[in-house]
mmCIF file of C-alpha atoms in Angstrom:
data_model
loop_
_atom_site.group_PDB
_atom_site.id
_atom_site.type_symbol
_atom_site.label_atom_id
_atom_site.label_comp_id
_atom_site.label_asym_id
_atom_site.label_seq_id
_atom_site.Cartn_x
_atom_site.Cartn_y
_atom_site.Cartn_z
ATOM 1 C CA UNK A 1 15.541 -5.944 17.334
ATOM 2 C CA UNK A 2 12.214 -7.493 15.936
ATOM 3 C CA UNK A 3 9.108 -6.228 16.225
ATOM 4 C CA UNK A 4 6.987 -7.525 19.435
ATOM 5 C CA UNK A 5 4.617 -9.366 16.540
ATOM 6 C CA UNK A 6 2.008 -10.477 19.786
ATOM 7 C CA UNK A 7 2.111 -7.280 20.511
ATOM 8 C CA UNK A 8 1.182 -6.048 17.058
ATOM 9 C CA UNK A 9 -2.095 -8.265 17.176
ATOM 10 C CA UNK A 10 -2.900 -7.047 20.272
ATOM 11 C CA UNK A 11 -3.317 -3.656 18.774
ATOM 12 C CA UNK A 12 -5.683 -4.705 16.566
ATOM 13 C CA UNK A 13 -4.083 -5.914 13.160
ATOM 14 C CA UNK A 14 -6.768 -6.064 10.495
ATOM 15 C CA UNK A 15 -6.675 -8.394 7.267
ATOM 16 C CA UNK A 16 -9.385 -8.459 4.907
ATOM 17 C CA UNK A 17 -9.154 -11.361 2.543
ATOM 18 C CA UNK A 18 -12.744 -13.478 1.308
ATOM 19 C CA UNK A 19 -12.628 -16.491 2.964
ATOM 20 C CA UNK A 20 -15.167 -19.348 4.403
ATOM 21 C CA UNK A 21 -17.023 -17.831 8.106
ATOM 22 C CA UNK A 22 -19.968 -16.752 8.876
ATOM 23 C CA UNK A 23 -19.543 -13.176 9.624
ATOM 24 C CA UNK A 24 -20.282 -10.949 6.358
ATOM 25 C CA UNK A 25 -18.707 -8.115 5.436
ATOM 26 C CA UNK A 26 -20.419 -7.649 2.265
ATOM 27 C CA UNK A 27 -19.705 -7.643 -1.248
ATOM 28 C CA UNK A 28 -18.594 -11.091 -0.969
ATOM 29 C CA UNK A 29 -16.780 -10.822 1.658
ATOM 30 C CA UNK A 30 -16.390 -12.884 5.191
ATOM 31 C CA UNK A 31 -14.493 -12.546 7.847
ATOM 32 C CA UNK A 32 -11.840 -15.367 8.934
ATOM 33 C CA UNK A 33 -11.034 -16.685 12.146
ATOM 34 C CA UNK A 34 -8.899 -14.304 13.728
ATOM 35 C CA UNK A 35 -6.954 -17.375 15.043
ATOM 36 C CA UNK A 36 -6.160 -18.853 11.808
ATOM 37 C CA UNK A 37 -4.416 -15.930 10.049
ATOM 38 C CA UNK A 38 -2.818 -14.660 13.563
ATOM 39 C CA UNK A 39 -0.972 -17.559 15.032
ATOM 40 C CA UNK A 40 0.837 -17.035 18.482
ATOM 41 C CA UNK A 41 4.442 -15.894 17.279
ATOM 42 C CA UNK A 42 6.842 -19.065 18.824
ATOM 43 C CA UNK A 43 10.445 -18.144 19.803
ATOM 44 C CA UNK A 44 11.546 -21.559 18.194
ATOM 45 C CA UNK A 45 10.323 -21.215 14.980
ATOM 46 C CA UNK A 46 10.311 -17.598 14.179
ATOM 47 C CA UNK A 47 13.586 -16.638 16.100
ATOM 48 C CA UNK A 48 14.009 -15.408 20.126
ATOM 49 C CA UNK A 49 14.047 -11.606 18.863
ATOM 50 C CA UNK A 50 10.822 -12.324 17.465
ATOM 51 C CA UNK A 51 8.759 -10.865 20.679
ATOM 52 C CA UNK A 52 11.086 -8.091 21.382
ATOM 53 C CA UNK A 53 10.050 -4.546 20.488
ATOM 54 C CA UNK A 54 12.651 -2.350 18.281
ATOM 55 C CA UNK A 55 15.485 -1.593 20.590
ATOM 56 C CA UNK A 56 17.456 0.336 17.878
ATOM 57 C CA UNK A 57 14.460 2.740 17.395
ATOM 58 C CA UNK A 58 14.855 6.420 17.480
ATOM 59 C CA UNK A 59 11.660 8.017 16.092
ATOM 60 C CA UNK A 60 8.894 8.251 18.212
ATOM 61 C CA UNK A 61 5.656 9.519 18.237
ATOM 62 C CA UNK A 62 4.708 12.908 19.748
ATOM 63 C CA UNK A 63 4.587 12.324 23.744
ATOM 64 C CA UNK A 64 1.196 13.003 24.096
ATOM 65 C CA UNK A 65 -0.309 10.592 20.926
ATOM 66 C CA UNK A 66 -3.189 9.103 22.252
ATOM 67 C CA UNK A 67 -5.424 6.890 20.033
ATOM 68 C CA UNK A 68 -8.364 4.555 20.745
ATOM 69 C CA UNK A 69 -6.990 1.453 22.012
ATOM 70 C CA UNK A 70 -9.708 -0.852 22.728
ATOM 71 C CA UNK A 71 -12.452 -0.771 20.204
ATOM 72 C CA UNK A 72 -12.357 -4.529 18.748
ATOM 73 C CA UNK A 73 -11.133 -3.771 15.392
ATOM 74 C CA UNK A 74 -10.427 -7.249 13.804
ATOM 75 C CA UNK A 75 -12.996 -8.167 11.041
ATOM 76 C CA UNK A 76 -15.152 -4.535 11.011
ATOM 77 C CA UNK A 77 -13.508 -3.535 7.541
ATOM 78 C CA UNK A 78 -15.878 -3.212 4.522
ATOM 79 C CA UNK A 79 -14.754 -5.077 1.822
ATOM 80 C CA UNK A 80 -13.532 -3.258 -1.453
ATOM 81 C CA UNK A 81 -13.165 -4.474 -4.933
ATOM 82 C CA UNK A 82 -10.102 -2.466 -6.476
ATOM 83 C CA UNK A 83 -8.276 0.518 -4.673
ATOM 84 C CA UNK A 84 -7.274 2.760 -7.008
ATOM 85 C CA UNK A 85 -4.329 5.707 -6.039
ATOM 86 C CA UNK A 86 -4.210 8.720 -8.200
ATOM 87 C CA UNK A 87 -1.457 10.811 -8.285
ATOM 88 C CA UNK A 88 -1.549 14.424 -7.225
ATOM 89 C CA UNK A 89 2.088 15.533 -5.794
ATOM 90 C CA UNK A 90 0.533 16.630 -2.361
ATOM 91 C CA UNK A 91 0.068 14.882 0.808
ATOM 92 C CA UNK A 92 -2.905 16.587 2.277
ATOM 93 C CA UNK A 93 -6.048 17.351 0.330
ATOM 94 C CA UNK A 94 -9.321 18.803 1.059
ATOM 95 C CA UNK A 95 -11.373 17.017 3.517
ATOM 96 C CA UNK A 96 -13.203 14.652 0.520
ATOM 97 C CA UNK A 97 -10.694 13.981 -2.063
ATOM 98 C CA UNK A 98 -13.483 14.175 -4.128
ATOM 99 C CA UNK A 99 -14.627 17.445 -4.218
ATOM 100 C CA UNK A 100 -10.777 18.017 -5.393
ATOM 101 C CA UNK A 101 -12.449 20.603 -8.421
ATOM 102 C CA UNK A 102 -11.077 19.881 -11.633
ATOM 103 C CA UNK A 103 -9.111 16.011 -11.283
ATOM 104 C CA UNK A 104 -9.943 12.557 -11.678
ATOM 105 C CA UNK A 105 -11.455 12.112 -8.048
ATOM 106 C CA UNK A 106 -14.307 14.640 -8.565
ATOM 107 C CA UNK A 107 -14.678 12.680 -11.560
ATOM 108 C CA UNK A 108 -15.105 9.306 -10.375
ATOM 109 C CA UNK A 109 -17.792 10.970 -7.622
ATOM 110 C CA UNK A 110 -19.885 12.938 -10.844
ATOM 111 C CA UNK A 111 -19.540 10.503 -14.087
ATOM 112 C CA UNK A 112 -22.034 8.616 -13.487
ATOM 113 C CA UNK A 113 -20.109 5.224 -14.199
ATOM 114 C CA UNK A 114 -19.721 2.681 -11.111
ATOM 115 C CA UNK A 115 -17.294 0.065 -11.477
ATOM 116 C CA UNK A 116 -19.194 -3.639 -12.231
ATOM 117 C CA UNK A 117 -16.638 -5.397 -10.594
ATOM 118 C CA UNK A 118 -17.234 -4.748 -6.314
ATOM 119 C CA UNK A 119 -16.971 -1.571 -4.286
ATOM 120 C CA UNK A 120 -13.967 1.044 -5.212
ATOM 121 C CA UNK A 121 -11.852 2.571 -2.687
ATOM 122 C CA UNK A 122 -10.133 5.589 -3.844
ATOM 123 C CA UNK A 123 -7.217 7.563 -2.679
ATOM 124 C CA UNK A 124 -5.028 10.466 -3.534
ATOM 125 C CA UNK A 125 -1.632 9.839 -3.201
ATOM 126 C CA UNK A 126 1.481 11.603 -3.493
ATOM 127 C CA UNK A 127 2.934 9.974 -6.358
ATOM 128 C CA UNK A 128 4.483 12.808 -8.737
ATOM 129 C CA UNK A 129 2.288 14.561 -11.313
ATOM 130 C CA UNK A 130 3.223 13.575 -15.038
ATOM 131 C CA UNK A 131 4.929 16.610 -16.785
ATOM 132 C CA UNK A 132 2.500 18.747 -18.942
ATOM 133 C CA UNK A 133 -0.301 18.213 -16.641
ATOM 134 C CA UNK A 134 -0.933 21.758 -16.081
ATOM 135 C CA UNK A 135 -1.757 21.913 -19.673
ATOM 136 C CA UNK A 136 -5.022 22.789 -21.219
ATOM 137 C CA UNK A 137 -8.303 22.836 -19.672
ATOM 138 C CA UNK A 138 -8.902 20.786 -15.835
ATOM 139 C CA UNK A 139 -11.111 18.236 -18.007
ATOM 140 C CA UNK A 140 -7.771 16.971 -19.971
ATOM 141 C CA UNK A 141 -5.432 17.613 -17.752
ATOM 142 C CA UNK A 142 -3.604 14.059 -17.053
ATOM 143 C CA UNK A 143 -2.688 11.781 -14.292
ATOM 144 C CA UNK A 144 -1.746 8.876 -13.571
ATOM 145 C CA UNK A 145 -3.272 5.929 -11.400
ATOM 146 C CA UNK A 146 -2.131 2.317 -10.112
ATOM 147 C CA UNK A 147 -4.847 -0.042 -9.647
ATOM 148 C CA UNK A 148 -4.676 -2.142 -6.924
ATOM 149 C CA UNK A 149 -4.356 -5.266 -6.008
ATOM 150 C CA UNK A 150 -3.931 -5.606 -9.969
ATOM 151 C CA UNK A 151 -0.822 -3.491 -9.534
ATOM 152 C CA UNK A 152 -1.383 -2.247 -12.568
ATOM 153 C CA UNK A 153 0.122 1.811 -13.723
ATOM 154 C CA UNK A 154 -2.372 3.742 -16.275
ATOM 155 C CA UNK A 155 -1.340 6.911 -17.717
ATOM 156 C CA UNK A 156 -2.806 9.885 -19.323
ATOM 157 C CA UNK A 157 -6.142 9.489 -16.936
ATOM 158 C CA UNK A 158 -8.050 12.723 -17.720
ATOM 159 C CA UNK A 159 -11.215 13.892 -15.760
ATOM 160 C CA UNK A 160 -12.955 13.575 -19.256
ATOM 161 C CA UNK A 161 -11.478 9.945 -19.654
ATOM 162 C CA UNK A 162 -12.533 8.563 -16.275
ATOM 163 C CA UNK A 163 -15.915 6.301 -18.070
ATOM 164 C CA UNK A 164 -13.445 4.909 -20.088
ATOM 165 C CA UNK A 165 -11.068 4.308 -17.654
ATOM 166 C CA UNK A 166 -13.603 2.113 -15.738
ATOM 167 C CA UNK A 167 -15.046 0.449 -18.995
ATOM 168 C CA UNK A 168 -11.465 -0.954 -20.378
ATOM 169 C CA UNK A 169 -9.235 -1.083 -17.299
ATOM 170 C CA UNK A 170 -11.094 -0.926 -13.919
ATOM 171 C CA UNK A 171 -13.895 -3.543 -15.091
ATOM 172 C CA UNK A 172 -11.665 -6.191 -15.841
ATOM 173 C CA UNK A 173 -8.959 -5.665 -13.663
ATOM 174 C CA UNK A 174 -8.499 -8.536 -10.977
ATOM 175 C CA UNK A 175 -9.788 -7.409 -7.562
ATOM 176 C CA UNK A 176 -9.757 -8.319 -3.847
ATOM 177 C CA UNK A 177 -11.444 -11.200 -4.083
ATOM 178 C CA UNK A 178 -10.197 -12.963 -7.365
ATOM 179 C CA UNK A 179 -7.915 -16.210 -6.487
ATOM 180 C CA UNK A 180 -4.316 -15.989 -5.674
ATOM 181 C CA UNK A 181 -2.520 -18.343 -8.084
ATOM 182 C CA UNK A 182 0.168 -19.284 -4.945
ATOM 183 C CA UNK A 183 1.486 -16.927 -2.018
ATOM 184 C CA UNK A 184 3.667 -13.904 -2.333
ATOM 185 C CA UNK A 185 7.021 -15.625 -2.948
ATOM 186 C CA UNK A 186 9.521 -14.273 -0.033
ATOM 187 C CA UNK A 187 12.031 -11.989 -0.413
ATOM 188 C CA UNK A 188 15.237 -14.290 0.912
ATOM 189 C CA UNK A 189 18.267 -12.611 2.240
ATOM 190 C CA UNK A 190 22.090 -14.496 1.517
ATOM 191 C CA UNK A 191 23.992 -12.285 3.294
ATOM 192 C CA UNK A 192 23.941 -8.968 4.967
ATOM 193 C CA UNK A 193 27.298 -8.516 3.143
ATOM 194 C CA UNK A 194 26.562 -9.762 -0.191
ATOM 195 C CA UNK A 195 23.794 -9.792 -2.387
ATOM 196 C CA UNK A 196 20.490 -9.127 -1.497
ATOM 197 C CA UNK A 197 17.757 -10.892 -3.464
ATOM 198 C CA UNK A 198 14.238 -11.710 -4.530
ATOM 199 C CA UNK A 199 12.147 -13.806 -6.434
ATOM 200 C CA UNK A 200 9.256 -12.691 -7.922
ATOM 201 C CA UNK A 201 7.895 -14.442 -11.736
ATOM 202 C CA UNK A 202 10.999 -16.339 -11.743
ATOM 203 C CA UNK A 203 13.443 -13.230 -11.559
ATOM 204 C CA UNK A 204 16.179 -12.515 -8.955
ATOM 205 C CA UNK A 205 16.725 -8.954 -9.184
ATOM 206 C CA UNK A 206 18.505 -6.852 -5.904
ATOM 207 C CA UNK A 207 22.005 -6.067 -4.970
ATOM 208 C CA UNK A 208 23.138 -3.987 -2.289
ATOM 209 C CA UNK A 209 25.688 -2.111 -4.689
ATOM 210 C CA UNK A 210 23.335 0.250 -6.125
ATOM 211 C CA UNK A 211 25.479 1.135 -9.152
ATOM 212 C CA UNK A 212 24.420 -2.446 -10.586
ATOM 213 C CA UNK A 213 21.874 -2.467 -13.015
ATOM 214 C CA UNK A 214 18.667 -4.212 -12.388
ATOM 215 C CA UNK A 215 18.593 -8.043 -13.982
ATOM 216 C CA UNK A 216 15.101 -7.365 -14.778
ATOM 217 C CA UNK A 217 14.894 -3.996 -16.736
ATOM 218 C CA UNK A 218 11.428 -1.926 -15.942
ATOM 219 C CA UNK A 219 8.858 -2.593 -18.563
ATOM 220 C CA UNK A 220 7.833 0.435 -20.850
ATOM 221 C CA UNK A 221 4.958 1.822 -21.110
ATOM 222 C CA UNK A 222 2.586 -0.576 -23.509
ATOM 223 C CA UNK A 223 -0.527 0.919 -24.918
ATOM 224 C CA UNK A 224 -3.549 -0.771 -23.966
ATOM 225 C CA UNK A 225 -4.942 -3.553 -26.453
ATOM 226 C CA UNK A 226 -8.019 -2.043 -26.573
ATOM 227 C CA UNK A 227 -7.841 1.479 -28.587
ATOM 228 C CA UNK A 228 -7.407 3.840 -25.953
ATOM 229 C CA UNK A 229 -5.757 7.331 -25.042
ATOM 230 C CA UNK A 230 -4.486 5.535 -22.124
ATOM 231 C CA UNK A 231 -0.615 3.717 -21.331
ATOM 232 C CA UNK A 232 -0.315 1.429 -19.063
ATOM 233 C CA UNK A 233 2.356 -1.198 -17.282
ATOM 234 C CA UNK A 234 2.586 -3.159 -14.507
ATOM 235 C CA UNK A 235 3.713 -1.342 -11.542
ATOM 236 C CA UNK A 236 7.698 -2.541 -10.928
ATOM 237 C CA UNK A 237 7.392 -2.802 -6.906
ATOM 238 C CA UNK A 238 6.363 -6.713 -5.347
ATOM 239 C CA UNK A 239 5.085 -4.770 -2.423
ATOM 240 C CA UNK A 240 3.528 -1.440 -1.697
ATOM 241 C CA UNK A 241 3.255 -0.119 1.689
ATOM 242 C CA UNK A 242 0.282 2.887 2.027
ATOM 243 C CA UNK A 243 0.740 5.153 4.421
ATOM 244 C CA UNK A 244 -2.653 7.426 5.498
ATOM 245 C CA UNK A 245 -0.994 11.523 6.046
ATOM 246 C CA UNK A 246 -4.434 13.209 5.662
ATOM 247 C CA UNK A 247 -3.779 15.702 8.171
ATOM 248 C CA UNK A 248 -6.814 17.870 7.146
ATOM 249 C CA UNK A 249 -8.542 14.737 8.572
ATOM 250 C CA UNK A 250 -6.810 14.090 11.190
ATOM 251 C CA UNK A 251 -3.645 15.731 12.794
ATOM 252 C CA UNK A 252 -2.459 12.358 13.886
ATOM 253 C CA UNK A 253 -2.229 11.172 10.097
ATOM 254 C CA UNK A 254 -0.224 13.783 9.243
ATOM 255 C CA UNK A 255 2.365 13.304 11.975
ATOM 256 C CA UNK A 256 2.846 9.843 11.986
ATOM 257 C CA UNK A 257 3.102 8.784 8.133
ATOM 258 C CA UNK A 258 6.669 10.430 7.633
ATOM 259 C CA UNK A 259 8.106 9.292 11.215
ATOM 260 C CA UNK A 260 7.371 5.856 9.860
ATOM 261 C CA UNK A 261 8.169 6.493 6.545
ATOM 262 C CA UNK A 262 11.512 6.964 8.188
ATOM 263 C CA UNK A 263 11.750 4.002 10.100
ATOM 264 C CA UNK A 264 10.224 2.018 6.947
ATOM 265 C CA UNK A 265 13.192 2.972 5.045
ATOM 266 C CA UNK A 266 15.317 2.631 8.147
ATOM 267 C CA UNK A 267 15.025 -0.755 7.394
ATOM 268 C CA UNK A 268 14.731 -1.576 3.892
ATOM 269 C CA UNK A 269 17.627 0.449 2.575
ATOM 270 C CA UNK A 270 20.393 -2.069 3.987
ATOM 271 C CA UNK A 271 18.244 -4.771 2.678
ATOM 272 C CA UNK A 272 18.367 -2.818 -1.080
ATOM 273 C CA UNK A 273 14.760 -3.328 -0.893
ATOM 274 C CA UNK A 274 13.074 0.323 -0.331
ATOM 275 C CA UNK A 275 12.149 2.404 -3.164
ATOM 276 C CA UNK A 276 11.119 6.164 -3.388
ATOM 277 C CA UNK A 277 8.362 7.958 -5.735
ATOM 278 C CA UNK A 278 11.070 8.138 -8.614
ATOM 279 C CA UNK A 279 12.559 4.831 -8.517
ATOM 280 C CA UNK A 280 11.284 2.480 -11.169
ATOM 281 C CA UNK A 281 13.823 -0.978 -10.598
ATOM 282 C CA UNK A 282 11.424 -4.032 -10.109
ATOM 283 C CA UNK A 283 10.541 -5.415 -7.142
ATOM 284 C CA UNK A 284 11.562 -4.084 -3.479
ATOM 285 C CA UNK A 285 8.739 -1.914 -1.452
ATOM 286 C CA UNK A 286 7.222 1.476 -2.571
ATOM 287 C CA UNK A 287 6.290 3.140 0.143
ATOM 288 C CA UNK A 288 3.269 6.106 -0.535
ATOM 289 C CA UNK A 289 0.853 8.839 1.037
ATOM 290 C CA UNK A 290 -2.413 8.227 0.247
ATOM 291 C CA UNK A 291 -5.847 10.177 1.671
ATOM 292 C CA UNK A 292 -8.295 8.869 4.366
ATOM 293 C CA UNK A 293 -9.035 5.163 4.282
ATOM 294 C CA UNK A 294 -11.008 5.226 7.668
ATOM 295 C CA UNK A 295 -10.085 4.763 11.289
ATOM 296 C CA UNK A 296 -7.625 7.943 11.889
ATOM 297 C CA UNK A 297 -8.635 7.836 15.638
ATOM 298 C CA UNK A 298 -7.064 4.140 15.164
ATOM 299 C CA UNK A 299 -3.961 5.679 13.659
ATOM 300 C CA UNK A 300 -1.302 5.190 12.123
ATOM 301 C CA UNK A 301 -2.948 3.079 9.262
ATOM 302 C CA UNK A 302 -0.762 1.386 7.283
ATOM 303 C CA UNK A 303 -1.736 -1.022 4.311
ATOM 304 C CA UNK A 304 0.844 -3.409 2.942
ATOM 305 C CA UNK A 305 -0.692 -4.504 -0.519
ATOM 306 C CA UNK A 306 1.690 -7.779 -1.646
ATOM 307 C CA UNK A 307 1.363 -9.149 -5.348
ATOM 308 C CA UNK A 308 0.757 -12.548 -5.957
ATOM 309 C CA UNK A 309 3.101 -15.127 -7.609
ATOM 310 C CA UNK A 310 1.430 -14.684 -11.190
ATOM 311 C CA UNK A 311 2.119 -10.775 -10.970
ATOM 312 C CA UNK A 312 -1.728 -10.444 -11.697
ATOM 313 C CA UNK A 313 -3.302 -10.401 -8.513
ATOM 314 C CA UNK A 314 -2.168 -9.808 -4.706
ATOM 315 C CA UNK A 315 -3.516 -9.348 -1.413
ATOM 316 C CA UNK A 316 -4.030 -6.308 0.904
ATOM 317 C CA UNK A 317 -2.960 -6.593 4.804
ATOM 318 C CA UNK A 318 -4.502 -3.518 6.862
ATOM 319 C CA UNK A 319 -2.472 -2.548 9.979
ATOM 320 C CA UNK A 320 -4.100 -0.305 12.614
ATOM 321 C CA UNK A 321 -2.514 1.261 15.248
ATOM 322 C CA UNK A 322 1.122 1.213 14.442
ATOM 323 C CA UNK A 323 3.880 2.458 15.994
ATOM 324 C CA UNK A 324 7.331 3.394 14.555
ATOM 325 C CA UNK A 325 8.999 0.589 16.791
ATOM 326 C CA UNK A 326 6.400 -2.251 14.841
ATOM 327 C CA UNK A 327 7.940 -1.195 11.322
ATOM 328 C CA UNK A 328 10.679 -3.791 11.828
ATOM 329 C CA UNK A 329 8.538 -6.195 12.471
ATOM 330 C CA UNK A 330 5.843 -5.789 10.118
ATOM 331 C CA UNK A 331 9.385 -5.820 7.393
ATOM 332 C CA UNK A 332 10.698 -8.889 8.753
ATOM 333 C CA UNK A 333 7.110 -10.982 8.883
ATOM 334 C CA UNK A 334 5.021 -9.000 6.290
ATOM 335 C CA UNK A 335 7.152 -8.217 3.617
ATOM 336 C CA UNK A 336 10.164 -10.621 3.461
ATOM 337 C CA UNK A 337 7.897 -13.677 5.029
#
């Protein structure tokens, strides 16, 4: 059934959100007491199968995974300002993304430009390559990126374009630390048997018959307001679940991201809630590769990034040490809590 959730935090669960303490992470950062964001899970209020590890599980790690379990991790994350994900089509990459010769992440290392809103994390990811983007020379050959926890999609990002990429989109994009308007309205289930739905901005938009169009169509690509080469949109998921596969890093990574890509969608398909590279309905959970984000000998890593009510801001959960039998759990009291 559920996830052992007490379990999970034993494990060391991280969260990074700004908050009032007196531990610093930097960059306006702070840590918060662990025992405020964790509460003790309680049997009458979040349901008896609530500390009870998967029992319908059938992917498992290789038998002789073994992991750091005992460094403290809670609190030791260095804050970031936006996370940005470019899209390359892989999901391994030199050790550095960023001596990747010729694409956006070499750029971001060698233009010269730093972001004036906080630190940048940046990943590769393996969301698909735009067509035409083996044409002309590795300066203007494009990509695309989704800025995060703006959840915002830019297209057309060139090596050549990356200082102007940072001047009219990563600058002002909300970050890490700007206010949530209100929490990340839950995704309710009405039935097992009938619809499926959640709210997010006011819409209701899942079904389990997938032959039913979305009620909220995707939103095309807008050009930016400011004159630009670039397109962008709001990304259509409420929820995006990053999973590290660097296996050039570490082997570990690259076993355990598609076992619990697996098990992720193991659960969210019944629930007309999981969505693949190619699937563009709003709302439900994308679920990517990305590069190293630290702590592979604390793997898996998985980081659940959840928009905000207003659809311009959201929040990033980091997970360490997870196992394919706490991906129902982390569905259940992550994504539709």
């Amino acid at each position: 059934m559920a996830s052992k959730v007490s379990s999970l935090l034993r494990r060391g669960k991280e969260l990074l959100t700004p908050g009032a303490s007196s531990d610093s992470l930097g960059n306006g950062f702070t840590t918060a007491p662990e025992g405020k964001l964790f509460p003790s899970v309680d049997p009458a209020i979040d349901g008896e199968d609530c500390l009870q590890d998967c029992a319908s599980c059938t992917i498992h790690l290789p038998a002789k995974w073994e992991i750091d379990e005992d460094e403290k991790l809670y609190g030791q994350v260095k804050g970031w300002g936006t996370h940005m994900l470019v899209a390359t089509g892989k999901t391994d990459w030199v050790r550095d993304v960023e001596d990747e010769k010729g694409t956006v992440m070499e750029a971001m290392k060698d233009c010269g430009v730093k972001p004036s809103n906080g630190r940048l994390m940046l990943s590769a990811s393996n969301m698909p390559m735009p067509s035409g983007h083996h044409e002309g020379t590795p300066a203007s050959q494009p990509t695309t990126v989704l800025l995060l926890p703006s959840f915002t999609i830019i297209e057309n990002v060139t090596p050549a374009s990356v200082p102007e990429l940072i001047r009219l989109h990563i600058d002002p994009a909300s970050t890490t630390s700007t206010p949530l308007v209100s929490p990340t309205p839950a995704i309710t289930i009405k039935d097992t048997d009938a619809d499926v739905s959640t709210t997010t901005n006011g819409h209701t938009v899942l079904s389990t018959n997938p032959d039913d169009p979305p009620s909220t169509p995707p939103q095309p690509l807008m050009p930016t307001l400011a004159p630009s080469i670039f397109y962008s949109r709001p990304c259509p998921h409420a929820y995006l679940i990053l999973l590290c596969s660097q296996r050039t890093r570490d082997a570990r990574c690259g076993q355990s991201a598609p076992l619990l890509r697996r098990e992720f969608e193991r659960h969210l398909r019944p629930l007309s809630l999981y969505r693949d590279l190619n699937d563009s309905r709003p709302n439900g959970v994308g679920i990517y590769f990305i590069s190293h984000v630290g702590g592979h000998k604390f793997a898996a890593n998985v980081m659940v990034y959840r928009r905000d009510a207003s659809g311009e801001g959201g929040q990033c959960i980091w997970l360490a040490r997870v196992r394919p039998e706490d991906c129902e759990g982390i569905v259940k009291f992550t994504v539709l809590q």
